[in-house]
Every structure is written in C-alpha cells, then in structure tokens.
Amino acid sequence: MKKFLLIFVFGIMLIPTGCKKKTPDTPDPEPPISHEPVVTDNAKIMDAATRNAISSIDTTNFTFTFNAETDLLKNLKVGDVLVDSCSDKAAYGYLRKVTAIEGSRGNKTVTTEQAKLFDVLQQGSIDFNSGKLTRNRISRMELAKGVTFRQNKNTDFTVFDFDYDMDLGDGANTITFKGNTSLSMDVFFYFDWHVTFNPNPWIEVDKFETGIELNQSASLNLNSQAGATLSTGVVKLASFYFQPWVFSVGPIPVVFVPKVDLILHANGTVSAEFSTGASEEFDGKLGVRYKPSTTQPPLPPNDGWEPIAEAPYSYDYYPPSLQISTNAEAHVGPEASLLIYGVIGPFTNVTGCLQLDASLHSGTNNWDMDFNVGANAEVGVEIDILNFEQRYSIEKCLFTQNLMHLDNEPMGTDIFFEHPDDGHWYSLGSTITLKARTTGDTPSQVDFLLDGSLLTSDTQEPYQYDWNTSTSTYGEHTLVVNDIKDSQIIASDTVTISLLNATWETIDLSSLGQSNETVNHDVFFADENNGWIAGGSRYGLWGYLLKTTDGGQTWQNTAPQDFTYAIHKIVHDGNDIIVNTAGNYVYMAGDWSKDYGFYDDEGNWIITFNDGEVYDIALSPNGYLETIFKDYISETFSIENADAVTHKRVASCPIPYNESTPSIYFQNLKGIVYNIVTNNNPLRQYIMVSNDGGNSWETKTLNASGITTEDRIYGAYFITDEHGWLVGHESQGFATVLITNDGGDSWEKVNVENAYSFSSVQFITNIEGYATDNSTDLLNGDPAYKLFHTMDGGYTWEPVEVAYTQMPMLKVNFIGPYRGYAVGNGSETYRFTVEK
C-alpha cells in the first residue's frame, strides 16, 4: 500500500497542469476489466434478525447496542467488519470494523471504527454509469444567502437551475456576482482492484475512472466599486445531498451517496468601477482515470493517474463597460462527489471562467484589453476509501478562447441583447422585457424588430421595450436589435426565443361524485405525471384520495368508498402518502383501517398520537413527521414529531401561545410554524423557525409592519432558506402577502386589494408564483377570480382568467414550471400545462 501511495503522489506531481489552446485528445477506449468478487472471512453481512436486535446506534462513534442474541452475534469477534445497506438504523448503511465487544448474551455493546472497502473485498469490480442526478432524488438542499434555486425547466426534471446575486466583501471593498447556472449531470464510476501477495499484501488498482458527464450553461456578471480588492478563494453557493444508490459486489452491499456542490471562485483585484459579463456553455465528460502499469512494481513515476477531459464548447459575450485599469477573474461550476457509505469518495469539478485584463492609455480613449473565457477542470478522489487520508486532485485548463483583443485601439461600436436569453421559452400572452446595451459611439436610436418587423425605436438609455406577446403566435421567433447612426445600421444582435402553449384548463371531476357539496382541500404532485387530490364533503365526512398518473388529466379514488373523514392534508415521503383528516386524525394511505401508529413487542397496535389531536402535518428532511398537536388534557399546542419509518414519537417542542390554531410548513431544512397569536398583545403575531430540519425551534415576533391578531395567515412557501412568503387575509378586507429575504427575521407586508383572502402560495422561480383565494361569493351570487399570478416576487398580483367561480379555491401546487394544479370547493379543478 505504501508503494501505491508513493506512485500516486509522484504521478500527480508530474502531470502537466498548464493551459493549452487546443481540444484535448479523446482517450483510447479502455479494455473491459472485471474481477469476480473475493470476500474476506471477517465480513459479517447484517441479516434481518441481527438488525432487529439493534436497540441503539451511537452515531458519534458507531457503538452498537444489541438486546438479543443471533447466530451472527454469537460468532462475532474483534477484527470482524459489520456490513449493512440502507435501513432505518443507518440512512447510508455502514462498513464498520469491530474494535471491542462488551457484555453478555442478549445485552452486548460493540464498538467499531470506519473500515475500508478492501477490508472485506480482496477483489472486485464496480461498473456504474447510469447515475442520473434528478431533482426528485434530493434528500437535502443547502443554499447560500443570495442564491435562488429555480424549479426544473426541462420536462425530464434533471436540470438544476440557479440564480445568484451575492456580495463578496463589504463596504467599498465589495464585488457583486450576479448570474445564472443550469446543470444536468450523470455520474460514472468504474473501479476494479485486487490484492496481491509478493511477498507482502498490497492493493493493485487495475482500473479506476470516476467523474461526471456534464451539460452546463452559465451567465456571469461581475460588478465592483472603485478601489475594491478581493481574494475570497472558494464560495459555496449550494449543496445537494441525494438519496443513496445501493448495489452489490458479490454479497457485499455498496452504498453510494451522491453529493453536488455549486461553487464560486473569485480572486483578483479591481482598481476602478467596471461592469462585465459573459455567457458560456459546456457539454462534456470530466473526471479522473487511473491507468495501471504494464510492468511489475515499483511502477514508473509517470504512470497512473490522469484527467479525463472531453469537451465541446461554445460561447457568447458582451464586452465590458470600462473606465480605468481592471483585472478580475470569476468561475462558477459544479463539484460532484460520490461518497461511499456516506464517508468519502471521488469528485469532479468543472468551472466556466472569464478573465478580463484592460487598461486605458493616458490622454486617449484607446484601450489595451484581453477578454477571455474558457473551462477549467479539477478532478480527483478523496483517497480515504483507498486506505489513504488525503485528497488528491489534478487541475487542468481545458482551453481558453480570446473574445476580444485591443492593442492601443478604441472600443468598437456594438450592441448586445441583455434580455431575453437566447433559446429560452416564454408563455404566449406574457410580457417580455427586451433590453439592449451598446458600446462605443452613442447611437441615434435603437430599433427592436420581431421576425423582421419593427416593434419600437428607442432614443435614450436604457434601451428597452416591454413586448406583449398576446398578438404573436406559438413557435419560434427571431428578435433583432439594431444600433442606428445617421439612418444606417452600425451594429446588430439577434436572439431566438419560443412562445409556447402554456395554459390553464378546467378539469371537471363531477364524474367522481364531486359537486358543490364537496371540498378538495389539498393537491400534491410528486413528479410531472403522478399526483394526488385530497378532500371530502363540506361537512367533514366521506373522505377521498384521488390519484393521477397522467399529469392530472384523469383521476381515480384510492381511498375506501366509505372512509369516514374528509382528508385535509397530504404529505409524501417518497414512498408513502400520509394524510391528516377532519377530526384531527392521521392515517397512512392504503392502511385506512387504523390510525397512524406501530406494533409493540407484543403485537399490539399503538396509535402514535393517541393522547391528543393533530391539526397539521409536514415532513422534515431529517426523516420525521412533524405535527401541530393539541393535548387532550392540557389543551395546549406543541410540535410533536415521529420517526417516519418506525412511527414512534421522538421529540416535542411547546408552542408558546394557544389562542389560535397554528400551521406548519417545511421546505428542505427550513421549517416555519405560523398563525401564533396571544390575546395579551393585539398588535403582535409570532412564528417559530427551524433551520436544521426541525431539530431545534426558535420563537420570533412576526416582524411585519401592520400585522395584528385580527389578520390571518393561511399559507407559507420558501424557495430558499432565506427567501419566503406567508399569505392570508388582512383585517381590512383584502388578501395580504408577507415577503422575507432573511429567513424570517423581517417581513415586508403587501396588501392585495383585488383579492379577498389568500389560502396557499407557491413560487416557480424567485419572481413568478401563484396564490389561491379562499373567499366565497355565494351570498351575492357573483363569481370572482380565485387564482392569482405574480411576476415580480409577490408585490403585484393579477387574476388567472380561467379560475372565475363563486367557490373558494384552497390549494395550488406546481412541480417544475410545466405542471401545475389548483383545487378548492366544487367539482371544477384547474390544470396548468405547457406544450412545447
């Protein structure tokens, strides 16, 4: 092993890392290698009986406590390795070497340490090349302040789309990064190894390749005030943790935990105010490869590890607006890792980059400038899984492209579209802001053209036009902006966009027995095809749970026809549906005969919440069913959580005031309990906030000007941990929206006077969202709009024309920007679809 470590180190040190302006050669195809697994005698694979005998696992040091004896435990000894896949005992499985055994039969404590894959497999092969990272496999997400995760923009839901607006530094020493990144990634992992004895045992790696097949597009804008200097290193914008992948090498389960970090590199100095931007696209395969030596050890020092870099590349840009000398760099890109048993693993990081070097000749308006874009790659592996304890990586500049070179020359006259983005789609009937920027001489006018016809002319900055697309047609359209000087076209730019058939349509469910006497309380989509609607009679009886498998076009009831209680709330843990009903009960869908609970050791069914009522439910990313619970005896509210696997109560947190019924909401690690009031202070409402998935809660004043106990909050939605909305009814008689950009510390109140009361809200992006109006117009007999749409982050709202009804609308749910659904009283529901 020491020989292998030295070879690895020398191999990395001798690989060139300089930039070359050429596309790397495609590696020769590798011959297939496959070793039949050879399992060591000390590998102890957990069986069901032994797993069930575990009474506790201390995950700080993985000390196991067993309360029963099994065949495996009878023969367990120090040096053995416990191996298990994912279970309710350990989310990522484990590979643990036994270091001590204490206690007697039926009551044993086993202390362990992290084992290596080679401790149980002397030989094996892993060939894993279908690791598509999709949004619905995200188990946890962390976003930095200033980063917004937009919903997936592709119908296959494999694209991660980010906006970011970040200030690095402070005061006059601040640089602002703004932009967008879209990523689509597949992971590949090939690993073949065996142990040889000549004369001492050591590990030969016959083949090792890992990395990502990546499609990335990004736009970057960097702005700085005069005199700013910055050297921040790496800034993590977002982290995604995915559900584990499990497969076997022989009898040994191997657990991979994908993890993706979006990172930002920023360095350089800035000595004047400037603004610059660029966009780039990358579609390639990046990773690290190990090529074994054809000779016996010791291996030649130049043999071994090398990068994989196969990269087509395209670019577009608009030149910087400069004043005096500047020098800056910015890189943004993903880092994908595969953690073996949730511990450590290989990684790949590719960044699109821009570099600007410019200086103004004194006494002239001429410039020296080089403006470059390119792609950098870092590939490597966290070697801890190979019995090493360091991270090795190779940095490789794939190539750079010079976009502009000036040598004592004036900046050329040109014009560029800043919006819309080339290739993007928009809904027919929406309003799109066309925005252009010029360099060089000031134009006499700027003309915007649609498919060759003049839309408008503008003679002053900012050069922009709000184009209402309602008079256009579906399909692809060409937009041109011209720089006009003395009636001549000096420069132009072109983008192509598509107008799609994005529509709301009415879906009538009267064939399923729905009428004005039924209420659809909740709707939820797990993906673009599979969704559920929950409801019952307006009197709280005869509940139903409708399911669709075709995106909401048709539905069928999956609950018993005689189910007693109307269903008010749906949560989905990835496998099962859990519902909250009228009467404040909890059930598992498909197990309708008994309340939510578990079997005790004697086989008796124990109802989890048998000592009180459950008024609301949510799922936290930590694997808990979080509930708003009211104790029968004390009649006080608390947050009670239960393990979503065992259904046993785990923790409790009291809610400080009990004059109203609170509600609970979770988005990733962000949890919020709202509608908390006390009659002792009519000018205050309160919220409880969790930033760790419900492990801890902090009670805060709902810091919004004008909120009183007479206002009602009915719905919540957070698109990031920092950026969220609360909606409800303002005591003066109209809908209200509360907006936070700091995680709930402060809120801005917006009154929506063309709506009466908002009951739910969901945002597709950080600016586009929908809300439902739960008011009724039965008294005066006049229908009204009950579904509202915003395109400015919740500050202004317009009704959706199709949802014009006397009945209250209660819930809206979107999965990505292409599928939405709204439900409420009556048989009419509303479905949003996009035909591309």
PDB file of C-alpha atoms in Angstrom, residues 16 18 55 108 128 176 186 189 226 296 315 334 379 416 490 571 629 659 676 692 731 785:
ATOM      1  CA  PRO A  16       1.341  18.975 -16.592  1.00  0.00           C
ATOM      2  CA  GLY A  18      -0.651  24.430 -17.814  1.00  0.00           C
ATOM      3  CA  SER A  55     -31.573  -1.345  20.258  1.00  0.00           C
ATOM      4  CA  LYS A 108     -23.908  -6.666  24.045  1.00  0.00           C
ATOM      5  CA  PHE A 128     -21.674   2.275 -12.523  1.00  0.00           C
ATOM      6  CA  THR A 176     -21.148  41.668  -6.601  1.00  0.00           C
ATOM      7  CA  ASP A 186     -24.752  11.936 -14.874  1.00  0.00           C
ATOM      8  CA  PHE A 189     -17.755   5.215 -11.601  1.00  0.00           C
ATOM      9  CA  ALA A 226     -13.774  51.810  -7.390  1.00  0.00           C
ATOM     10  CA  GLN A 296       5.748  -5.166 -12.048  1.00  0.00           C
ATOM     11  CA  TYR A 315     -19.674  30.973 -26.065  1.00  0.00           C
ATOM     12  CA  PRO A 334     -20.452  22.212 -10.003  1.00  0.00           C
ATOM     13  CA  VAL A 379     -10.574  16.043 -10.940  1.00  0.00           C
ATOM     14  CA  PHE A 416     -25.946  43.382 -27.414  1.00  0.00           C
ATOM     15  CA  ILE A 490     -23.963  50.276 -37.411  1.00  0.00           C
ATOM     16  CA  VAL A 571     -47.552  14.608   2.694  1.00  0.00           C
ATOM     17  CA  PHE A 629     -50.503  18.593  18.192  1.00  0.00           C
ATOM     18  CA  GLU A 659     -55.272  31.404  21.338  1.00  0.00           C
ATOM     19  CA  ILE A 676     -49.426  32.029  16.502  1.00  0.00           C
ATOM     20  CA  ASP A 692     -31.958  22.404  10.910  1.00  0.00           C
ATOM     21  CA  SER A 731     -58.361  42.536   8.732  1.00  0.00           C
ATOM     22  CA  TYR A 785     -61.325  35.210  -9.714  1.00  0.00           C
TER      23      TYR A 785
END
